[in-house]
Short mmCIF file of C-alpha atoms and ligand atoms in Angstrom, two decimals:
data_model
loop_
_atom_site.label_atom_id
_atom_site.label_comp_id
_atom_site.label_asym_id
_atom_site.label_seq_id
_atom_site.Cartn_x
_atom_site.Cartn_y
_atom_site.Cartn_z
CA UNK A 1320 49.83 -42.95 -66.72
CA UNK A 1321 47.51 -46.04 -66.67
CA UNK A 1322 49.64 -49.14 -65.92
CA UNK A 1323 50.26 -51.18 -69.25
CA UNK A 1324 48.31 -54.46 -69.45
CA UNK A 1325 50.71 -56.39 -70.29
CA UNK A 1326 51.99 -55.68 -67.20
CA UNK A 1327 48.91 -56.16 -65.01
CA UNK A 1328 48.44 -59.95 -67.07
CA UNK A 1329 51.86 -60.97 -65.52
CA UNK A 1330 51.34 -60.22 -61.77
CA UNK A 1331 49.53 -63.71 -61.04
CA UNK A 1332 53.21 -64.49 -62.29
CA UNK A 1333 55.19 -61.94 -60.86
CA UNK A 1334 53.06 -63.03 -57.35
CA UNK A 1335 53.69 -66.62 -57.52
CA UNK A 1336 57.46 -65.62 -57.94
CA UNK A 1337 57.84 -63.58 -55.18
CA UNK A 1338 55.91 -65.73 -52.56
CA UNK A 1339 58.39 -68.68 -53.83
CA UNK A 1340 61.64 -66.39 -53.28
CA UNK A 1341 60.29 -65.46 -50.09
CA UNK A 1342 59.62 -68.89 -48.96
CA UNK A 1343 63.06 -69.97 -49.90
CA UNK A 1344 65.51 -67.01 -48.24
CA UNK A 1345 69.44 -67.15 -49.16
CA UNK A 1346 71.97 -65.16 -47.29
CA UNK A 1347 74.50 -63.02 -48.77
CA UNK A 1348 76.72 -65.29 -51.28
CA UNK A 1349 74.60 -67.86 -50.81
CA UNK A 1350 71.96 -67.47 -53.26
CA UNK A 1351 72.03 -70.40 -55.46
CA UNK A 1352 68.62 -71.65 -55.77
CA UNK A 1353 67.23 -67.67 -56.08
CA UNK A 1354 69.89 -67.12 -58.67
CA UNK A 1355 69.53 -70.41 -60.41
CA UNK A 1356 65.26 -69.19 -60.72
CA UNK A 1357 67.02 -65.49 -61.91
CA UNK A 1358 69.29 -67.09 -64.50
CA UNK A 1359 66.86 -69.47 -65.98
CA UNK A 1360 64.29 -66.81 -66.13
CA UNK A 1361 66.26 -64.70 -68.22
CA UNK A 1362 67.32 -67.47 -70.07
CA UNK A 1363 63.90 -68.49 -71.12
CA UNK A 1364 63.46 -64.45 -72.31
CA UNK A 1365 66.13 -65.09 -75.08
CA UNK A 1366 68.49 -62.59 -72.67
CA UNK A 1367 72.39 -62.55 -72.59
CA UNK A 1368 73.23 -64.33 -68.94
CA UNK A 1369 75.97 -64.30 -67.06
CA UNK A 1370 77.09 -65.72 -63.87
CA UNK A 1371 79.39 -65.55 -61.64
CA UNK A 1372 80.34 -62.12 -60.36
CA UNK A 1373 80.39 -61.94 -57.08
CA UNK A 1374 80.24 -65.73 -57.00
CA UNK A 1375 76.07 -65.50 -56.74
CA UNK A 1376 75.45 -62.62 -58.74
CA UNK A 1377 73.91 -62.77 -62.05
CA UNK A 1378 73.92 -60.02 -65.48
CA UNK A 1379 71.23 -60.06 -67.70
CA UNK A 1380 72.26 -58.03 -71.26
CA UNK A 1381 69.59 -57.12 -73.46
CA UNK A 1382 70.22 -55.07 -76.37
CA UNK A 1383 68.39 -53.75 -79.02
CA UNK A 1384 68.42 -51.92 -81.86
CA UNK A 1385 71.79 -50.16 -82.72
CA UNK A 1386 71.79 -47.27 -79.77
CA UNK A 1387 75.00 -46.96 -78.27
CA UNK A 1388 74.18 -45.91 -74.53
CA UNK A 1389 74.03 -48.30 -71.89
CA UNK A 1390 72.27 -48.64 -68.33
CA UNK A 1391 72.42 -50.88 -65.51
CA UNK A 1392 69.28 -51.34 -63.33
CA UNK A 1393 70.05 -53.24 -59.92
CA UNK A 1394 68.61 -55.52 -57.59
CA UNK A 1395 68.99 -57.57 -54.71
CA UNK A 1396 68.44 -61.23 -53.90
CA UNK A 1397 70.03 -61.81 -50.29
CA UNK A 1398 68.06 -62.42 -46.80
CA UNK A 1399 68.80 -61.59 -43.46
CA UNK A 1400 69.23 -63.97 -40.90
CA UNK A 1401 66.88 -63.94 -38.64
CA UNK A 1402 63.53 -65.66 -38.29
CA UNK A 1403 60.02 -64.88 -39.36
CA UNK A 1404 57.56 -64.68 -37.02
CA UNK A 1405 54.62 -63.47 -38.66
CA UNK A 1406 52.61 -66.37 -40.36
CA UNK A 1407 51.69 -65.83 -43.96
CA UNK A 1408 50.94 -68.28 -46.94
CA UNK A 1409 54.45 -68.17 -48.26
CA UNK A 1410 56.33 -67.44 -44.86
CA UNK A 1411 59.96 -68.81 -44.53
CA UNK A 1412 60.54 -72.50 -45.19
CA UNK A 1413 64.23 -71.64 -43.97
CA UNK A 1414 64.49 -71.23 -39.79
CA UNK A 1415 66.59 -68.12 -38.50
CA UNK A 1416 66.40 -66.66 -41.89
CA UNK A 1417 63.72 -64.55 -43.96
CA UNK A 1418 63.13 -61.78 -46.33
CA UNK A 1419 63.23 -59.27 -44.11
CA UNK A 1420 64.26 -56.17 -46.45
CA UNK A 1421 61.80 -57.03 -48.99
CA UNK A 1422 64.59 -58.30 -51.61
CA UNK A 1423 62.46 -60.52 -52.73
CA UNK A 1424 60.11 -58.18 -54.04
CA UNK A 1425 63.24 -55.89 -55.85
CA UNK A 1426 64.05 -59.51 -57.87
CA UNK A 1427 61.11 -59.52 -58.63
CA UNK A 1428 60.25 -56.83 -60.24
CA UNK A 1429 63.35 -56.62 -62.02
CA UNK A 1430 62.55 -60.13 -63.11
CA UNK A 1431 59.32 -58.33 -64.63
CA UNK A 1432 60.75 -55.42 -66.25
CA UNK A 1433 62.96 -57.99 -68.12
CA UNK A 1434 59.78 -60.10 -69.25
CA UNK A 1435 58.15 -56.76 -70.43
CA UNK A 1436 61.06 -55.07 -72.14
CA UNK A 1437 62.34 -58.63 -73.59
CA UNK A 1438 58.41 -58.63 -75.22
CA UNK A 1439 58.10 -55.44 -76.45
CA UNK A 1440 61.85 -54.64 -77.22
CA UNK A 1441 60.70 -51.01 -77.43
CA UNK A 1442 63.81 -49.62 -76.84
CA UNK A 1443 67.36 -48.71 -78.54
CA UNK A 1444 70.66 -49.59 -76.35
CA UNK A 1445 71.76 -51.88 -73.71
CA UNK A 1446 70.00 -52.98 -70.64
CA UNK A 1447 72.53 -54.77 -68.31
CA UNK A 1448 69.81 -56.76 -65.43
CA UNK A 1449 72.13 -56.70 -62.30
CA UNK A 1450 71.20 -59.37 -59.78
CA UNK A 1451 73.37 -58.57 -56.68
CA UNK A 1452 74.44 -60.58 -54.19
CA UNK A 1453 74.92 -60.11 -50.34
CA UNK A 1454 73.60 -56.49 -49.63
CA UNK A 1455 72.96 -57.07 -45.78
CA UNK A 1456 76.45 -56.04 -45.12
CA UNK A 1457 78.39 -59.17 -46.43
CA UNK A 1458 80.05 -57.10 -49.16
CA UNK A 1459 78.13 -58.28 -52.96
CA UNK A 1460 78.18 -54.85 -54.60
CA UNK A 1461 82.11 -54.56 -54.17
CA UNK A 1462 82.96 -57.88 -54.78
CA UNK A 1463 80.91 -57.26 -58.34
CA UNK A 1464 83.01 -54.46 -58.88
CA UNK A 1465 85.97 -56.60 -58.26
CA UNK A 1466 85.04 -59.02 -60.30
CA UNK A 1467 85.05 -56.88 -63.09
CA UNK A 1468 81.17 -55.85 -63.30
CA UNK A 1469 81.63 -52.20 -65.17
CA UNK A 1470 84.46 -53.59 -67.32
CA UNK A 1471 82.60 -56.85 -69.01
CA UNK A 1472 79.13 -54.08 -69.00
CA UNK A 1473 79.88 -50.95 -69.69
CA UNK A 1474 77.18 -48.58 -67.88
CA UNK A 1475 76.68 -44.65 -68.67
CA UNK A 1476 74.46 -44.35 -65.81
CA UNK A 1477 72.73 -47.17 -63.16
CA UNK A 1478 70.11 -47.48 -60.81
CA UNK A 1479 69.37 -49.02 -57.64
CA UNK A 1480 65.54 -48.95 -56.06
CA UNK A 1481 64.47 -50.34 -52.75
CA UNK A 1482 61.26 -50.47 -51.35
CA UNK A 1483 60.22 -47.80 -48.20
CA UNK A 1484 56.91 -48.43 -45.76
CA UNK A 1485 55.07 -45.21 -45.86
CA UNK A 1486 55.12 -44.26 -48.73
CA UNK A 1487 51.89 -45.32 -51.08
CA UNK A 1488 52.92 -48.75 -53.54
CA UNK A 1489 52.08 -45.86 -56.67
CA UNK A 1490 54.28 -43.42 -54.85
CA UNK A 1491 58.16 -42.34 -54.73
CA UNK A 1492 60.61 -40.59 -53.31
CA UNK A 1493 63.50 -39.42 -56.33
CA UNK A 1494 65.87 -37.15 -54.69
CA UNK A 1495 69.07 -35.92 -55.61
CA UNK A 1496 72.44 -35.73 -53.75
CA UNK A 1497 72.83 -37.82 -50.51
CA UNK A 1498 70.48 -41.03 -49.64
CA UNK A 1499 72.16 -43.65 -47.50
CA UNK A 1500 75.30 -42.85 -44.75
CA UNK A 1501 78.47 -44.11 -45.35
CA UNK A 1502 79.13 -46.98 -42.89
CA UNK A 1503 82.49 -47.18 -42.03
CA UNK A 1504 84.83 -48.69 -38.66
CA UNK A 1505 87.83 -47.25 -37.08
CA UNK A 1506 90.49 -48.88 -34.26
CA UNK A 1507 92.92 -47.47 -32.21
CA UNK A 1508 95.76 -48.72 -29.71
CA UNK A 1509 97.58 -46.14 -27.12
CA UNK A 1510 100.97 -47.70 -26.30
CA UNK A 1511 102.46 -46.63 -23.32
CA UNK A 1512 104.82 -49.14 -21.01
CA UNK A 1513 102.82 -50.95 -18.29
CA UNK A 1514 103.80 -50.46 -14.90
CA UNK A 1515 102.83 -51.09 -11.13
CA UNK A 1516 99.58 -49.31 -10.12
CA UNK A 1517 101.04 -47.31 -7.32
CA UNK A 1518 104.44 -46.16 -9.23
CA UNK A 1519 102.95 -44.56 -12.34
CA UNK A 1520 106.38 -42.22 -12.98
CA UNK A 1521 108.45 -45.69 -14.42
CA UNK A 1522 105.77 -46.04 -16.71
CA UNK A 1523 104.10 -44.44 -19.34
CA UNK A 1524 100.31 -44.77 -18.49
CA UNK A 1525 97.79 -45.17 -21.83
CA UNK A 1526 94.76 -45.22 -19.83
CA UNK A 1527 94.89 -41.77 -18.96
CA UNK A 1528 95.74 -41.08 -22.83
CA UNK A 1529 92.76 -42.94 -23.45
CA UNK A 1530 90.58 -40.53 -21.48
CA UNK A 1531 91.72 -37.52 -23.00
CA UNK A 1532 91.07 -39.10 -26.01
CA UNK A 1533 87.78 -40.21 -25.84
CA UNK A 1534 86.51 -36.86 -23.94
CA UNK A 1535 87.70 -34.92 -27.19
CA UNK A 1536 86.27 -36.97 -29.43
CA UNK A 1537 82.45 -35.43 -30.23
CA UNK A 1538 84.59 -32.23 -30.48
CA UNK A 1539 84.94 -33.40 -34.62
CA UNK A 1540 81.75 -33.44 -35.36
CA UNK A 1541 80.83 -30.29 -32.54
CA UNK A 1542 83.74 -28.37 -33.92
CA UNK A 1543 85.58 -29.42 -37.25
CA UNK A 1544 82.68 -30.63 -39.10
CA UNK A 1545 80.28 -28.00 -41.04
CA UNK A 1546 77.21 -27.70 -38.94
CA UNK A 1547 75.05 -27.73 -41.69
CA UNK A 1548 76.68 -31.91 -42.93
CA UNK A 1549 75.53 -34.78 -41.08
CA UNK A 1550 78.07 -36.72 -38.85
CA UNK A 1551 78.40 -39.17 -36.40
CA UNK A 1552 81.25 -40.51 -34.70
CA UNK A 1553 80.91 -42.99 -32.03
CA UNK A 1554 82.89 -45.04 -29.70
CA UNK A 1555 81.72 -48.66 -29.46
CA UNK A 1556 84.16 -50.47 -27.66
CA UNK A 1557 87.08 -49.86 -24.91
CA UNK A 1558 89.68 -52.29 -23.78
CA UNK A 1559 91.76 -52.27 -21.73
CA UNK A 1560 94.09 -53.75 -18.79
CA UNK A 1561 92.32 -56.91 -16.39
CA UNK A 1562 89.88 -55.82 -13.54
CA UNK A 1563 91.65 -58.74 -11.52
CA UNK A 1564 94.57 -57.10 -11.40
CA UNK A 1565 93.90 -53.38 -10.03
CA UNK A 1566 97.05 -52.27 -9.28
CA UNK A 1567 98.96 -52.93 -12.91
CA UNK A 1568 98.91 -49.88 -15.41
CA UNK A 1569 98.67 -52.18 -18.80
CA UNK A 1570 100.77 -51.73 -21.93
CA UNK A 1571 97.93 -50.57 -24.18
CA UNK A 1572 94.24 -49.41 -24.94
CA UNK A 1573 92.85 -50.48 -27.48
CA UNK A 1574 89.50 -48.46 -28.55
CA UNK A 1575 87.11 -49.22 -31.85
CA UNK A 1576 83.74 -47.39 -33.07
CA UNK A 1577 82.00 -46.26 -36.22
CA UNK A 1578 82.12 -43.24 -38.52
CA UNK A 1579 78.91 -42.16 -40.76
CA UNK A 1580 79.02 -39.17 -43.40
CA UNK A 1581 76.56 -38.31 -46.25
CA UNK A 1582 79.51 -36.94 -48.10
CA UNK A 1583 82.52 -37.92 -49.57
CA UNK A 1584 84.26 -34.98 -47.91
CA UNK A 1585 82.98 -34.86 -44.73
CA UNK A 1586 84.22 -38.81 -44.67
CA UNK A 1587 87.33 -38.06 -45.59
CA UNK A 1588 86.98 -35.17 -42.86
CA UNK A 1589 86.07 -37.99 -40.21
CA UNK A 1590 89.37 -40.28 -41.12
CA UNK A 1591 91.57 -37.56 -41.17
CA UNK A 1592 90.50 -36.02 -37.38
CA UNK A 1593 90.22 -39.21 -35.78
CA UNK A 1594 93.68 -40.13 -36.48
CA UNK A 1595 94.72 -36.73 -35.82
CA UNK A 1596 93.14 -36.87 -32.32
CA UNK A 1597 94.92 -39.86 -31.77
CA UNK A 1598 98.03 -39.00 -32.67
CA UNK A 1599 98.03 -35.60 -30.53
CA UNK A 1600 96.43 -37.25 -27.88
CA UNK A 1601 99.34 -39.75 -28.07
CA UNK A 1602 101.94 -37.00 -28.54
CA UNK A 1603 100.39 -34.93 -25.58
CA UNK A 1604 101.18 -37.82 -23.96
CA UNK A 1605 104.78 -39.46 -24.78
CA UNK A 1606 102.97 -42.32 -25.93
CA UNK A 1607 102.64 -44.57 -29.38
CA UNK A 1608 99.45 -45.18 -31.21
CA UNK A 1609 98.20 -47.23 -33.72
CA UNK A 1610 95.03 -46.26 -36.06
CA UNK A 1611 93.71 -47.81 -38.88
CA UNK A 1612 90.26 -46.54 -40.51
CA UNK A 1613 88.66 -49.33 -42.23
CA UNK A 1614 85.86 -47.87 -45.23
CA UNK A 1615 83.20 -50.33 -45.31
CA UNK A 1616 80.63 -48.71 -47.33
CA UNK A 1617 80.64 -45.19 -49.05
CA UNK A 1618 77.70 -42.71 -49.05
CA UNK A 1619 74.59 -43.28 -51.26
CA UNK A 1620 74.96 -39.63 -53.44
CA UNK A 1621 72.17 -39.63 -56.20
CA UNK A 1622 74.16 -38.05 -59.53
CA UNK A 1623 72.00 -35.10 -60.88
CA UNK A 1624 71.75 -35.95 -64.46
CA UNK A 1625 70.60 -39.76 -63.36
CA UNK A 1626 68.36 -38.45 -60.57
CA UNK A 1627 66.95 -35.99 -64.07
CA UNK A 1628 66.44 -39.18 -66.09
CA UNK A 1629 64.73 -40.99 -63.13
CA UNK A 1630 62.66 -38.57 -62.32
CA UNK A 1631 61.17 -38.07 -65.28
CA UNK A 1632 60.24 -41.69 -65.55
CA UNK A 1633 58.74 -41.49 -62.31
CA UNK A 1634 56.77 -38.63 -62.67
CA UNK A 1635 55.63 -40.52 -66.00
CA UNK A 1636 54.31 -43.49 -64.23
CA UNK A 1637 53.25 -41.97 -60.86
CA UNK A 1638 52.01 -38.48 -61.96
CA UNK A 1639 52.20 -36.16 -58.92
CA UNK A 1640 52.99 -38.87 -56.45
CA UNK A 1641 56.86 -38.53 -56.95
CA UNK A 1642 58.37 -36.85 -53.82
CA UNK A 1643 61.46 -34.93 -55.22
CA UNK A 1644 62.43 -34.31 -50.58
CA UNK A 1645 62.79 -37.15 -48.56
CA UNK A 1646 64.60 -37.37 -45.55
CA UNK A 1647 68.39 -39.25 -46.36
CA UNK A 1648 68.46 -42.87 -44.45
CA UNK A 1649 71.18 -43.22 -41.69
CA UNK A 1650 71.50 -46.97 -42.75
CA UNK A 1651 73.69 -47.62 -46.04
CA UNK A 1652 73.44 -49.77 -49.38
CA UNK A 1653 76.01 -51.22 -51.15
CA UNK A 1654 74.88 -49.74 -54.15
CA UNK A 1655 77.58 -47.08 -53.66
CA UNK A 1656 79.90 -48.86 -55.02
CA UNK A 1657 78.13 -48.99 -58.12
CA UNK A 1658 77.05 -45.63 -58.05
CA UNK A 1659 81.40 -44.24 -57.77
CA UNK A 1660 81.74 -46.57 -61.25
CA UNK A 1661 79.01 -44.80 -63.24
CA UNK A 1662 76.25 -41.48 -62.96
CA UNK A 1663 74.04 -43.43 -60.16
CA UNK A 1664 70.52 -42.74 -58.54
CA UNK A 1665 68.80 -44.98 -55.86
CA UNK A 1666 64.76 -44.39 -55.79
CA UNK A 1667 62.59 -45.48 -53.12
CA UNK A 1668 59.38 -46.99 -54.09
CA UNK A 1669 56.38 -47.42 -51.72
CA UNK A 1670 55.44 -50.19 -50.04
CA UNK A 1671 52.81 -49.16 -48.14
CA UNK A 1672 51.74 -47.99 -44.79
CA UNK A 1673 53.42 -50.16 -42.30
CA UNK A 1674 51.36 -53.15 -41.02
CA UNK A 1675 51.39 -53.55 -36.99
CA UNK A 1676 54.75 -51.38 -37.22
CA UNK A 1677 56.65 -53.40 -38.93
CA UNK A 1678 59.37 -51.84 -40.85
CA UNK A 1679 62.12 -52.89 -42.76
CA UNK A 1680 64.52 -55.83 -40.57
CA UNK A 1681 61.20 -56.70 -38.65
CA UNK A 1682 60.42 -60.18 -37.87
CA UNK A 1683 57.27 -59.32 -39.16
CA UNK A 1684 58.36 -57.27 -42.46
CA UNK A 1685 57.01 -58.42 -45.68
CA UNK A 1686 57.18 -56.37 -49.12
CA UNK A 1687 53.64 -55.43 -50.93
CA UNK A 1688 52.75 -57.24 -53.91
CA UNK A 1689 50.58 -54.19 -54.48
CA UNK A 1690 53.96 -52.38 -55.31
CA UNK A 1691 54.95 -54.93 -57.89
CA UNK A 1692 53.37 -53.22 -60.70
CA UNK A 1693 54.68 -50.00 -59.58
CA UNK A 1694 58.16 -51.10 -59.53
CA UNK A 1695 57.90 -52.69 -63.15
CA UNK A 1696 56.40 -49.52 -64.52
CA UNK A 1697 58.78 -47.36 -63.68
CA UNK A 1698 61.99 -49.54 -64.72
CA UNK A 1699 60.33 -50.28 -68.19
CA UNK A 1700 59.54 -46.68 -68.43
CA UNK A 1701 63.33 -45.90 -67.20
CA UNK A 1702 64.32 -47.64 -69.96
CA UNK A 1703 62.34 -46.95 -72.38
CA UNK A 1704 62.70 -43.13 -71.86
CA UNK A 1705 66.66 -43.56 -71.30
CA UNK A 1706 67.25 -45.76 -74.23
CA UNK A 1707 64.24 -44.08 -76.65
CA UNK A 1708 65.20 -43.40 -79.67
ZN1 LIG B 2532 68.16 -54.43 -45.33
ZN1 LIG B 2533 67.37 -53.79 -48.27
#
């Protein structure tokens, strides 16, 4: 399907917006000059705002007509911080931080699909325009939910899209099931009773606990885990007693790493035999242990009926270009958090092959204009197929 020219007369627009976002970066919870631009945007479209959740993020409702069903659409507005190296028109006013995820580009189009729809109002239902906060790891989608997100907007299904070098700008990947790992951390402390070096019997040594531990520990995802799921489980950090004192046996060890899944299961799977390691390591042992298994982010899992609806739209707009297998991300996205409130799917839309190598959290990264139009197409046509009447 030709691209609508209403939408190709807003890109010098849409343009001029994202090169200003760009030039201006905000880290997570810190976005009040991009969400100040969002706000008043939507504002000026005649569109429901509200601010607030997650302190920077910011709702757009549009309804129309008297349909009853309701989506959410999502984008991001946070930087990372680091600094851009790569000189360009618009590049970072802001040293040590840039748009390195191409975040800048997801406002923006969202920011366009709003224009459009707002226009032509083709549509019968509830848009909600969500304008999230802090992706990069600082926590915005949760703190959204917290803040009461899905209870003040009521979604039957939402959607998350972020851009992916390689793929063509009027190409995507809509896949169903898993997309993004879950991210998640896990501690644990052997106590034993620290003792001299040379008279280990009067104590109760954890070091020693700690080995057997950790030389077990690929043995969940080798052996517990079904070969055919994803896992990793790694050990990041080890601590224990002072290497100026060689002949004291300390008190504790105290070891920390990270857990990924692309399941729900196979994360629960991961808390459950790390602690159980630990605690029969411990018990082997005659020792104590501590463990705590901290869930930072949950997998991306792309609902089937959503993933349906998307697809279609996609297919719509970008004809044969839609891959339907892509290969599932090892990083994560907040957007999971949405995604366990309502039926979710997360697209990825093409940015284009990937200039000098530079891929997403590059110094160098920048997202394609060229994809701009893409991105709009497909949300308007998301919504006008989801909410059609
Ligand atoms: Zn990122
Ligand atoms: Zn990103």
């Amino acid at each position: 399907m030709p691209i609508s020219e209403r939408i190709i007369n807003d890109l010098p627009f849409l343009t001029a917006l994202r090169h200003n976002l760009h030039a201006h970066p905000e880290l997570g919870f810190e976005e009040e000059r991009t969400s100040d631009i969002v706000a008043e945007l939507l504002e000026e479209l005649g569109i429901e705002v509200h601010r607030g959740l997650g302190k920077t993020g910011v709702v757009g409702k549009l309804q129309i007509g008297n349909g009853t069903r309701t989506i959410g659409l999502r984008a991001d507005m946070d930087a990372l911080a680091m600094p851009e190296m790569a000189n360009r028109p618009y590049k970072s006013t802001v040293s040590g931080k840039m748009h390195a995820c191409g975040h800048d580009g997801h406002t923006t189009m969202l920011i366009g699909a709003a224009r459009h729809l707002a226009a032509t109002r083709n549509f019968s239902g509830t848009v909600h325009f969500i304008f999230q906060p802090a992706e990069e790891g600082r926590g915005g989608a949760k703190r959204m939910v917290e803040d009461g997100l899905f209870n003040l907007f009521r979604c039957d299904a939402v959607y998350g899209l972020h851009n992916m070098p390689g793929l063509d700008v009027d190409e995507m990947a809509v896949v169903e099931g898993p997309q993004l790992a879950s991210s998640d951390s896990w501690c644990i402390t052997f106590r034993g009773t620290g003792t001299h070096g040379a008279k280990p019997h009067l104590g109760k040594d954890p070091i020693t606990a700690a080995a057997t531990f950790l030389s077990s520990l690929q043995t969940i995802v080798g052996r517990v885990v079904d070969p055919l799921q994803p896992a990793v489980v790694s050990a990041c950090s080890l601590r224990a007693g002072d290497p100026k004192a060689l002949n004291v046996i300390p008190d504790t060890v105290d070891i920390g790493g990270t857990a990924r899944a692309y399941t729900p299961q196979v994360r629960d799977q991961l808390e459950e035999e790390i602690g159980r390691l630990a605690r029969g390591t411990a018990a082997m042992y005659g020792i104590a242990v501590d463990y705590a298994f901290e869930r930072r982010i949950p997998p991306v899992v792309n609902d089937p009926d959503a993933t349906a609806r998307a697809l279609k739209a996609a297919q719509t707009v970008f004809g044969s270009k839609v891959r339907t297998r892509f290969p599932p991300s090892t990083a994560g996205d907040d957007f999971a958090f949405f995604g366990q409130q309502a039926p979710g799917c997360y697209v990825w839309l093409g940015n284009g092959p990937a200039i000098a190598g530079a891929l997403h959290h590059n110094t160098s990264y920048d997202f394609s204009d060229d994809a701009i139009a893409s991105g709009v197409a497909f949300w308007t046509t998301l919504v006008e197929q989801e909410l059609g009447e």
